[in-house]
Amino acid sequence: MKLMVAGCSFSAVSRTLPGTAWSERLAQQLGWDLTNLARQGCSNGGIRIQMDEIRRQRPDLAIIGPTFWDRMEIPADSAPYDWSRAPSTGENPQLEQHLQDRNRGNGYRREDGIRNVNYGHEPSNMICETIFTLAENYDHPYRQGRITKQAQNGVRHWIDSIYDNAWKKQQDEWIMREGMLMMFLDGIKFIVLPNLLWPFEQTNQSQWRDAFPAIIPDHYIMLDPQKSPQAVCGICPSYNEDPGYHSSPAGQQIIADNFYQHWICHFR
């Protein structure tokens, strides 16, 4: 049997402490194989691609951790338009042709599936990452190198003139909600962790249930805010260098135990 995981750092494994992440501990408790697609700093667009890979592989259980909405996807390579051309006019103008030209091969390709997401060990079609790491052009362990200065400037201009934080959150909610619905209709058992994309509001106790279509059963959603990986990481922080999953190994065991009990109570 197989467990699959999608998400960001709160769901990822550690490079420095292998075997200690909650997904690894949970797979061991279940006696199952594990495929963890989660990656530190991944965007919700990247996580949605991970979910499509889960739909392709059809595991016995999937755990999905949507992330914060302050992340984006950009092509890994640029394909600049020749702005010296005359302004685009008429039906199917030159700029439109340029934008629709799939032969440029510089971004998302549906047929490539999970290979669209940057994991750092091989070239990818896109970079799915936090906005600030791109705007500041930091080194990133899941990118093969820094982005170009032109791309960095483009991200900064986008932040200054185009980025709408509330609209980005809404788009990410739609992306995740549709992905969950498709997984459910495919007959895949899963648990979704809503707390990062839908921060818990004490005055709105039903917000997590209301975030997903009514057809998805309650036990497919981790509705207890105290059992989310983020909450456990707050109780059991990593006091030394962060191993990549934001808690101590003991905290990861608590998270694994919570999921194991949830599986036993609701899915077994």
PDB file of C-alpha atoms in Angstrom:
ATOM      1  CA  MET A   1       0.000   0.000   0.000  1.00  0.00           C
ATOM      2  CA  LYS A   2       1.107   3.565  -0.599  1.00  0.00           C
ATOM      3  CA  LEU A   3       0.970   6.935   1.158  1.00  0.00           C
ATOM      4  CA  MET A   4       1.522  10.099  -0.908  1.00  0.00           C
ATOM      5  CA  VAL A   5       2.051  13.641   0.372  1.00  0.00           C
ATOM      6  CA  ALA A   6       1.803  17.019  -1.365  1.00  0.00           C
ATOM      7  CA  GLY A   7       2.587  20.421   0.105  1.00  0.00           C
ATOM      8  CA  CYS A   8       5.271  22.843   1.239  1.00  0.00           C
ATOM      9  CA  SER A   9       7.861  22.678   4.051  1.00  0.00           C
ATOM     10  CA  PHE A  10       5.287  21.723   6.698  1.00  0.00           C
ATOM     11  CA  SER A  11       4.750  18.494   4.740  1.00  0.00           C
ATOM     12  CA  ALA A  12       8.265  17.946   3.344  1.00  0.00           C
ATOM     13  CA  VAL A  13      11.059  15.633   4.434  1.00  0.00           C
ATOM     14  CA  SER A  14      14.393  16.843   5.780  1.00  0.00           C
ATOM     15  CA  ARG A  15      17.678  16.608   3.900  1.00  0.00           C
ATOM     16  CA  THR A  16      19.680  16.852   7.113  1.00  0.00           C
ATOM     17  CA  LEU A  17      17.623  14.468   9.278  1.00  0.00           C
ATOM     18  CA  PRO A  18      16.393  11.738   6.921  1.00  0.00           C
ATOM     19  CA  GLY A  19      13.732   9.425   8.283  1.00  0.00           C
ATOM     20  CA  THR A  20      12.470  11.896  10.896  1.00  0.00           C
ATOM     21  CA  ALA A  21       9.702  13.723   8.979  1.00  0.00           C
ATOM     22  CA  TRP A  22       6.096  13.016   9.950  1.00  0.00           C
ATOM     23  CA  SER A  23       5.331  11.456   6.567  1.00  0.00           C
ATOM     24  CA  GLU A  24       8.234   9.015   6.968  1.00  0.00           C
ATOM     25  CA  ARG A  25       7.180   8.153  10.523  1.00  0.00           C
ATOM     26  CA  LEU A  26       3.542   7.728   9.438  1.00  0.00           C
ATOM     27  CA  ALA A  27       4.442   5.455   6.518  1.00  0.00           C
ATOM     28  CA  GLN A  28       6.496   3.347   8.934  1.00  0.00           C
ATOM     29  CA  GLN A  29       3.575   3.102  11.369  1.00  0.00           C
ATOM     30  CA  LEU A  30       1.229   2.092   8.552  1.00  0.00           C
ATOM     31  CA  GLY A  31       3.754  -0.299   7.039  1.00  0.00           C
ATOM     32  CA  TRP A  32       3.283   1.396   3.660  1.00  0.00           C
ATOM     33  CA  ASP A  33       5.489   2.766   0.901  1.00  0.00           C
ATOM     34  CA  LEU A  34       5.865   6.556   0.807  1.00  0.00           C
ATOM     35  CA  THR A  35       6.059   9.011  -2.068  1.00  0.00           C
ATOM     36  CA  ASN A  36       6.480  12.534  -0.703  1.00  0.00           C
ATOM     37  CA  LEU A  37       6.196  15.224  -3.386  1.00  0.00           C
ATOM     38  CA  ALA A  38       6.120  18.146  -0.900  1.00  0.00           C
ATOM     39  CA  ARG A  39       8.904  20.697  -1.185  1.00  0.00           C
ATOM     40  CA  GLN A  40      10.083  23.605   0.930  1.00  0.00           C
ATOM     41  CA  GLY A  41       8.868  26.941  -0.445  1.00  0.00           C
ATOM     42  CA  CYS A  42       6.534  25.422  -3.038  1.00  0.00           C
ATOM     43  CA  SER A  43       3.595  27.448  -4.355  1.00  0.00           C
ATOM     44  CA  ASN A  44      -0.025  26.355  -4.457  1.00  0.00           C
ATOM     45  CA  GLY A  45       0.279  26.079  -8.224  1.00  0.00           C
ATOM     46  CA  GLY A  46       3.157  23.657  -7.722  1.00  0.00           C
ATOM     47  CA  ILE A  47       1.176  21.756  -5.089  1.00  0.00           C
ATOM     48  CA  ARG A  48      -1.733  21.494  -7.530  1.00  0.00           C
ATOM     49  CA  ILE A  49       0.642  19.786  -9.976  1.00  0.00           C
ATOM     50  CA  GLN A  50       1.696  17.445  -7.161  1.00  0.00           C
ATOM     51  CA  MET A  51      -1.983  16.624  -6.675  1.00  0.00           C
ATOM     52  CA  ASP A  52      -2.321  15.702 -10.338  1.00  0.00           C
ATOM     53  CA  GLU A  53       0.589  13.297  -9.871  1.00  0.00           C
ATOM     54  CA  ILE A  54      -1.240  11.806  -6.899  1.00  0.00           C
ATOM     55  CA  ARG A  55      -4.302  11.359  -9.108  1.00  0.00           C
ATOM     56  CA  ARG A  56      -2.104   9.598 -11.654  1.00  0.00           C
ATOM     57  CA  GLN A  57      -0.533   7.223  -9.118  1.00  0.00           C
ATOM     58  CA  ARG A  58      -3.738   6.613  -7.078  1.00  0.00           C
ATOM     59  CA  PRO A  59      -2.310   5.877  -3.597  1.00  0.00           C
ATOM     60  CA  ASP A  60      -4.280   4.319  -0.744  1.00  0.00           C
ATOM     61  CA  LEU A  61      -4.146   7.622   1.150  1.00  0.00           C
ATOM     62  CA  ALA A  62      -2.934  11.123   0.284  1.00  0.00           C
ATOM     63  CA  ILE A  63      -2.262  14.022   2.623  1.00  0.00           C
ATOM     64  CA  ILE A  64      -2.447  17.459   1.025  1.00  0.00           C
ATOM     65  CA  GLY A  65      -1.071  20.630   2.610  1.00  0.00           C
ATOM     66  CA  PRO A  66      -2.025  23.808   0.738  1.00  0.00           C
ATOM     67  CA  THR A  67       0.403  26.603   1.534  1.00  0.00           C
ATOM     68  CA  PHE A  68       0.495  30.373   1.963  1.00  0.00           C
ATOM     69  CA  TRP A  69      -0.557  32.429  -1.041  1.00  0.00           C
ATOM     70  CA  ASP A  70       2.591  34.625  -1.082  1.00  0.00           C
ATOM     71  CA  ARG A  71       4.099  32.341  -3.748  1.00  0.00           C
ATOM     72  CA  MET A  72       4.097  32.277  -7.505  1.00  0.00           C
ATOM     73  CA  GLU A  73       5.078  30.351 -10.616  1.00  0.00           C
ATOM     74  CA  ILE A  74       7.322  31.697 -13.379  1.00  0.00           C
ATOM     75  CA  PRO A  75       8.870  30.047 -16.449  1.00  0.00           C
ATOM     76  CA  ALA A  76      12.309  28.605 -15.775  1.00  0.00           C
ATOM     77  CA  ASP A  77      13.568  30.164 -19.026  1.00  0.00           C
ATOM     78  CA  SER A  78      12.655  33.409 -20.724  1.00  0.00           C
ATOM     79  CA  ALA A  79      11.454  33.952 -24.269  1.00  0.00           C
ATOM     80  CA  PRO A  80      11.450  37.745 -24.748  1.00  0.00           C
ATOM     81  CA  TYR A  81       9.149  39.405 -27.232  1.00  0.00           C
ATOM     82  CA  ASP A  82      10.654  41.759 -29.813  1.00  0.00           C
ATOM     83  CA  TRP A  83       9.153  45.059 -28.649  1.00  0.00           C
ATOM     84  CA  SER A  84      10.758  46.898 -31.575  1.00  0.00           C
ATOM     85  CA  ARG A  85       8.006  45.512 -33.783  1.00  0.00           C
ATOM     86  CA  ALA A  86       5.096  47.700 -34.766  1.00  0.00           C
ATOM     87  CA  PRO A  87       2.253  47.720 -32.199  1.00  0.00           C
ATOM     88  CA  SER A  88       0.058  44.625 -32.393  1.00  0.00           C
ATOM     89  CA  THR A  89      -3.232  45.173 -34.205  1.00  0.00           C
ATOM     90  CA  GLY A  90      -5.937  43.147 -35.926  1.00  0.00           C
ATOM     91  CA  GLU A  91      -7.064  39.581 -35.379  1.00  0.00           C
ATOM     92  CA  ASN A  92      -4.426  37.223 -33.903  1.00  0.00           C
ATOM     93  CA  PRO A  93      -1.687  39.914 -33.824  1.00  0.00           C
ATOM     94  CA  GLN A  94       2.034  39.235 -33.471  1.00  0.00           C
ATOM     95  CA  LEU A  95       2.090  39.603 -29.677  1.00  0.00           C
ATOM     96  CA  GLU A  96      -0.780  37.152 -29.299  1.00  0.00           C
ATOM     97  CA  GLN A  97       0.985  34.691 -31.596  1.00  0.00           C
ATOM     98  CA  HIS A  98       4.138  35.029 -29.492  1.00  0.00           C
ATOM     99  CA  LEU A  99       2.256  34.388 -26.245  1.00  0.00           C
ATOM    100  CA  GLN A 100       0.471  31.338 -27.668  1.00  0.00           C
ATOM    101  CA  ASP A 101       3.543  29.807 -29.319  1.00  0.00           C
ATOM    102  CA  ARG A 102       4.090  26.520 -27.463  1.00  0.00           C
ATOM    103  CA  ASN A 103       7.240  25.827 -29.461  1.00  0.00           C
ATOM    104  CA  ARG A 104       9.052  28.381 -27.296  1.00  0.00           C
ATOM    105  CA  GLY A 105       9.188  25.657 -24.641  1.00  0.00           C
ATOM    106  CA  ASN A 106       9.945  28.064 -21.812  1.00  0.00           C
ATOM    107  CA  GLY A 107       7.199  27.260 -19.313  1.00  0.00           C
ATOM    108  CA  TYR A 108       4.428  24.927 -18.256  1.00  0.00           C
ATOM    109  CA  ARG A 109       3.778  21.856 -20.385  1.00  0.00           C
ATOM    110  CA  ARG A 110       0.791  19.838 -19.280  1.00  0.00           C
ATOM    111  CA  GLU A 111       2.149  16.597 -20.688  1.00  0.00           C
ATOM    112  CA  ASP A 112       5.268  16.893 -18.474  1.00  0.00           C
ATOM    113  CA  GLY A 113       3.255  16.597 -15.257  1.00  0.00           C
ATOM    114  CA  ILE A 114       5.346  16.706 -12.075  1.00  0.00           C
ATOM    115  CA  ARG A 115       8.444  17.636 -14.113  1.00  0.00           C
ATOM    116  CA  ASN A 116       7.024  21.158 -14.304  1.00  0.00           C
ATOM    117  CA  VAL A 117       7.902  21.692 -10.622  1.00  0.00           C
ATOM    118  CA  ASN A 118      11.451  22.604  -9.610  1.00  0.00           C
ATOM    119  CA  TYR A 119      12.998  20.104  -7.184  1.00  0.00           C
ATOM    120  CA  GLY A 120      16.601  21.141  -7.826  1.00  0.00           C
ATOM    121  CA  HIS A 121      17.970  17.793  -8.980  1.00  0.00           C
ATOM    122  CA  GLU A 122      17.118  18.247 -12.675  1.00  0.00           C
ATOM    123  CA  PRO A 123      15.872  21.008 -14.998  1.00  0.00           C
ATOM    124  CA  SER A 124      12.207  21.984 -14.672  1.00  0.00           C
ATOM    125  CA  ASN A 125       9.774  23.942 -16.813  1.00  0.00           C
ATOM    126  CA  MET A 126       8.793  26.328 -14.042  1.00  0.00           C
ATOM    127  CA  ILE A 127       9.969  27.823 -10.777  1.00  0.00           C
ATOM    128  CA  CYS A 128       7.283  27.485  -8.080  1.00  0.00           C
ATOM    129  CA  GLU A 129       8.487  29.545  -5.159  1.00  0.00           C
ATOM    130  CA  THR A 130       7.896  32.266  -2.584  1.00  0.00           C
ATOM    131  CA  ILE A 131       7.588  35.727  -4.081  1.00  0.00           C
ATOM    132  CA  PHE A 132      10.253  37.239  -1.815  1.00  0.00           C
ATOM    133  CA  THR A 133      12.957  34.702  -2.742  1.00  0.00           C
ATOM    134  CA  LEU A 134      12.424  35.602  -6.400  1.00  0.00           C
ATOM    135  CA  ALA A 135      12.174  39.350  -5.798  1.00  0.00           C
ATOM    136  CA  GLU A 136      15.419  39.294  -3.771  1.00  0.00           C
ATOM    137  CA  ASN A 137      16.959  36.626  -6.062  1.00  0.00           C
ATOM    138  CA  TYR A 138      18.193  34.522  -3.180  1.00  0.00           C
ATOM    139  CA  ASP A 139      19.960  31.224  -3.730  1.00  0.00           C
ATOM    140  CA  HIS A 140      17.448  28.411  -3.381  1.00  0.00           C
ATOM    141  CA  PRO A 141      18.199  24.718  -2.765  1.00  0.00           C
ATOM    142  CA  TYR A 142      15.405  23.665  -5.130  1.00  0.00           C
ATOM    143  CA  ARG A 143      16.505  25.833  -8.021  1.00  0.00           C
ATOM    144  CA  GLN A 144      19.526  25.088 -10.182  1.00  0.00           C
ATOM    145  CA  GLY A 145      20.714  28.687 -10.059  1.00  0.00           C
ATOM    146  CA  ARG A 146      19.668  32.264  -9.530  1.00  0.00           C
ATOM    147  CA  ILE A 147      17.111  33.766 -11.890  1.00  0.00           C
ATOM    148  CA  THR A 148      18.260  36.375 -14.418  1.00  0.00           C
ATOM    149  CA  LYS A 149      18.403  40.031 -13.483  1.00  0.00           C
ATOM    150  CA  GLN A 150      15.676  40.697 -16.063  1.00  0.00           C
ATOM    151  CA  ALA A 151      13.409  38.121 -14.412  1.00  0.00           C
ATOM    152  CA  GLN A 152      14.111  39.585 -10.973  1.00  0.00           C
ATOM    153  CA  ASN A 153      13.230  43.074 -12.207  1.00  0.00           C
ATOM    154  CA  GLY A 154      10.087  41.676 -13.798  1.00  0.00           C
ATOM    155  CA  VAL A 155       8.992  40.158 -10.483  1.00  0.00           C
ATOM    156  CA  ARG A 156       9.661  43.435  -8.681  1.00  0.00           C
ATOM    157  CA  HIS A 157       7.688  45.461 -11.236  1.00  0.00           C
ATOM    158  CA  TRP A 158       4.860  42.932 -10.951  1.00  0.00           C
ATOM    159  CA  ILE A 159       4.825  43.389  -7.155  1.00  0.00           C
ATOM    160  CA  ASP A 160       4.859  47.182  -7.465  1.00  0.00           C
ATOM    161  CA  SER A 161       2.227  47.571 -10.174  1.00  0.00           C
ATOM    162  CA  ILE A 162       0.188  44.396 -10.663  1.00  0.00           C
ATOM    163  CA  TYR A 163       0.190  42.097  -7.603  1.00  0.00           C
ATOM    164  CA  ASP A 164      -3.084  41.970  -5.654  1.00  0.00           C
ATOM    165  CA  ASN A 165      -2.638  40.007  -2.421  1.00  0.00           C
ATOM    166  CA  ALA A 166      -6.339  39.344  -1.805  1.00  0.00           C
ATOM    167  CA  TRP A 167      -6.946  38.290  -5.418  1.00  0.00           C
ATOM    168  CA  LYS A 168      -3.957  35.934  -5.325  1.00  0.00           C
ATOM    169  CA  LYS A 169      -5.380  34.297  -2.201  1.00  0.00           C
ATOM    170  CA  GLN A 170      -8.738  33.863  -3.916  1.00  0.00           C
ATOM    171  CA  GLN A 171      -7.134  32.289  -6.982  1.00  0.00           C
ATOM    172  CA  ASP A 172      -5.128  29.867  -4.825  1.00  0.00           C
ATOM    173  CA  GLU A 173      -8.298  28.884  -2.940  1.00  0.00           C
ATOM    174  CA  TRP A 174     -10.015  28.040  -6.237  1.00  0.00           C
ATOM    175  CA  ILE A 175      -6.978  26.067  -7.427  1.00  0.00           C
ATOM    176  CA  MET A 176      -6.870  23.982  -4.256  1.00  0.00           C
ATOM    177  CA  ARG A 177     -10.646  23.548  -3.967  1.00  0.00           C
ATOM    178  CA  GLU A 178     -10.943  22.248  -7.523  1.00  0.00           C
ATOM    179  CA  GLY A 179      -8.028  19.877  -6.966  1.00  0.00           C
ATOM    180  CA  MET A 180      -9.654  18.400  -3.850  1.00  0.00           C
ATOM    181  CA  LEU A 181     -12.930  17.918  -5.678  1.00  0.00           C
ATOM    182  CA  MET A 182     -11.208  16.118  -8.559  1.00  0.00           C
ATOM    183  CA  MET A 183      -9.364  13.806  -6.138  1.00  0.00           C
ATOM    184  CA  PHE A 184     -12.602  12.979  -4.361  1.00  0.00           C
ATOM    185  CA  LEU A 185     -14.434  12.287  -7.620  1.00  0.00           C
ATOM    186  CA  ASP A 186     -11.515  10.030  -8.600  1.00  0.00           C
ATOM    187  CA  GLY A 187     -12.175   7.956  -5.490  1.00  0.00           C
ATOM    188  CA  ILE A 188      -8.873   8.820  -3.769  1.00  0.00           C
ATOM    189  CA  LYS A 189      -8.932   8.932   0.029  1.00  0.00           C
ATOM    190  CA  PHE A 190      -7.192  12.019   1.354  1.00  0.00           C
ATOM    191  CA  ILE A 191      -6.784  14.395   4.276  1.00  0.00           C
ATOM    192  CA  VAL A 192      -6.404  18.106   3.490  1.00  0.00           C
ATOM    193  CA  LEU A 193      -4.758  20.569   5.887  1.00  0.00           C
ATOM    194  CA  PRO A 194      -6.496  23.928   5.371  1.00  0.00           C
ATOM    195  CA  ASN A 195      -4.787  26.057   8.013  1.00  0.00           C
ATOM    196  CA  LEU A 196      -2.089  27.809   5.932  1.00  0.00           C
ATOM    197  CA  LEU A 197      -4.263  28.949   3.020  1.00  0.00           C
ATOM    198  CA  TRP A 198      -7.295  29.520   5.255  1.00  0.00           C
ATOM    199  CA  PRO A 199      -5.843  30.888   8.542  1.00  0.00           C
ATOM    200  CA  PHE A 200      -8.070  29.852  11.448  1.00  0.00           C
ATOM    201  CA  GLU A 201     -10.501  32.483  12.713  1.00  0.00           C
ATOM    202  CA  GLN A 202     -11.863  31.905  16.205  1.00  0.00           C
ATOM    203  CA  THR A 203     -15.065  33.757  15.305  1.00  0.00           C
ATOM    204  CA  ASN A 204     -15.683  31.616  12.228  1.00  0.00           C
ATOM    205  CA  GLN A 205     -15.614  28.023  13.422  1.00  0.00           C
ATOM    206  CA  SER A 206     -17.109  26.633  10.206  1.00  0.00           C
ATOM    207  CA  GLN A 207     -14.705  28.334   7.797  1.00  0.00           C
ATOM    208  CA  TRP A 208     -12.617  25.215   7.096  1.00  0.00           C
ATOM    209  CA  ARG A 209     -15.676  23.056   6.478  1.00  0.00           C
ATOM    210  CA  ASP A 210     -17.169  25.798   4.288  1.00  0.00           C
ATOM    211  CA  ALA A 211     -13.945  26.139   2.273  1.00  0.00           C
ATOM    212  CA  PHE A 212     -14.618  22.853   0.458  1.00  0.00           C
ATOM    213  CA  PRO A 213     -17.585  21.484  -1.505  1.00  0.00           C
ATOM    214  CA  ALA A 214     -20.241  19.831   0.665  1.00  0.00           C
ATOM    215  CA  ILE A 215     -19.759  16.552  -1.236  1.00  0.00           C
ATOM    216  CA  ILE A 216     -16.360  16.118   0.465  1.00  0.00           C
ATOM    217  CA  PRO A 217     -16.908  14.404   3.847  1.00  0.00           C
ATOM    218  CA  ASP A 218     -15.837  16.115   7.056  1.00  0.00           C
ATOM    219  CA  HIS A 219     -13.194  13.478   7.845  1.00  0.00           C
ATOM    220  CA  TYR A 220     -11.350  14.313   4.605  1.00  0.00           C
ATOM    221  CA  ILE A 221     -10.573  17.722   6.184  1.00  0.00           C
ATOM    222  CA  MET A 222      -8.347  18.189   9.248  1.00  0.00           C
ATOM    223  CA  LEU A 223     -10.842  20.361  11.134  1.00  0.00           C
ATOM    224  CA  ASP A 224      -9.011  20.412  14.486  1.00  0.00           C
ATOM    225  CA  PRO A 225      -6.619  23.415  14.433  1.00  0.00           C
ATOM    226  CA  GLN A 226      -4.542  21.928  17.259  1.00  0.00           C
ATOM    227  CA  LYS A 227      -3.622  18.900  15.128  1.00  0.00           C
ATOM    228  CA  SER A 228      -2.290  20.775  12.119  1.00  0.00           C
ATOM    229  CA  PRO A 229       1.468  20.436  11.484  1.00  0.00           C
ATOM    230  CA  GLN A 230       1.847  24.202  11.902  1.00  0.00           C
ATOM    231  CA  ALA A 231       0.269  24.103  15.374  1.00  0.00           C
ATOM    232  CA  VAL A 232       2.429  21.183  16.494  1.00  0.00           C
ATOM    233  CA  CYS A 233       5.535  22.934  15.131  1.00  0.00           C
ATOM    234  CA  GLY A 234       4.647  25.908  17.332  1.00  0.00           C
ATOM    235  CA  ILE A 235       4.517  23.671  20.398  1.00  0.00           C
ATOM    236  CA  CYS A 236       7.611  21.632  19.478  1.00  0.00           C
ATOM    237  CA  PRO A 237       9.904  24.059  17.651  1.00  0.00           C
ATOM    238  CA  SER A 238      13.358  23.241  16.374  1.00  0.00           C
ATOM    239  CA  TYR A 239      15.827  24.934  18.716  1.00  0.00           C
ATOM    240  CA  ASN A 240      18.841  24.301  16.519  1.00  0.00           C
ATOM    241  CA  GLU A 241      19.126  24.831  12.775  1.00  0.00           C
ATOM    242  CA  ASP A 242      15.716  24.231  11.176  1.00  0.00           C
ATOM    243  CA  PRO A 243      15.889  20.780   9.543  1.00  0.00           C
ATOM    244  CA  GLY A 244      13.415  21.962   6.907  1.00  0.00           C
ATOM    245  CA  TYR A 245      10.090  21.004   8.469  1.00  0.00           C
ATOM    246  CA  HIS A 246       9.914  23.634  11.257  1.00  0.00           C
ATOM    247  CA  SER A 247       9.822  21.427  14.355  1.00  0.00           C
ATOM    248  CA  SER A 248      11.866  19.050  16.444  1.00  0.00           C
ATOM    249  CA  PRO A 249      11.833  15.368  15.433  1.00  0.00           C
ATOM    250  CA  ALA A 250       9.633  14.792  18.482  1.00  0.00           C
ATOM    251  CA  GLY A 251       7.110  17.212  17.021  1.00  0.00           C
ATOM    252  CA  GLN A 252       7.155  15.289  13.761  1.00  0.00           C
ATOM    253  CA  GLN A 253       6.306  12.125  15.667  1.00  0.00           C
ATOM    254  CA  ILE A 254       3.307  13.858  17.254  1.00  0.00           C
ATOM    255  CA  ILE A 255       2.075  14.897  13.810  1.00  0.00           C
ATOM    256  CA  ALA A 256       2.516  11.333  12.526  1.00  0.00           C
ATOM    257  CA  ASP A 257       0.578   9.971  15.526  1.00  0.00           C
ATOM    258  CA  ASN A 258      -2.258  12.432  14.879  1.00  0.00           C
ATOM    259  CA  PHE A 259      -2.558  11.286  11.269  1.00  0.00           C
ATOM    260  CA  TYR A 260      -2.325   7.628  12.251  1.00  0.00           C
ATOM    261  CA  GLN A 261      -5.195   7.989  14.706  1.00  0.00           C
ATOM    262  CA  HIS A 262      -7.215   9.906  12.121  1.00  0.00           C
ATOM    263  CA  TRP A 263      -6.656   7.042   9.627  1.00  0.00           C
ATOM    264  CA  ILE A 264      -7.684   4.420  12.188  1.00  0.00           C
ATOM    265  CA  CYS A 265     -10.814   6.312  13.274  1.00  0.00           C
ATOM    266  CA  HIS A 266     -12.113   7.434   9.871  1.00  0.00           C
ATOM    267  CA  PHE A 267     -10.639   5.433   6.984  1.00  0.00           C
ATOM    268  CA  ARG A 268      -9.575   1.984   8.098  1.00  0.00           C
TER     269      ARG A 268
END
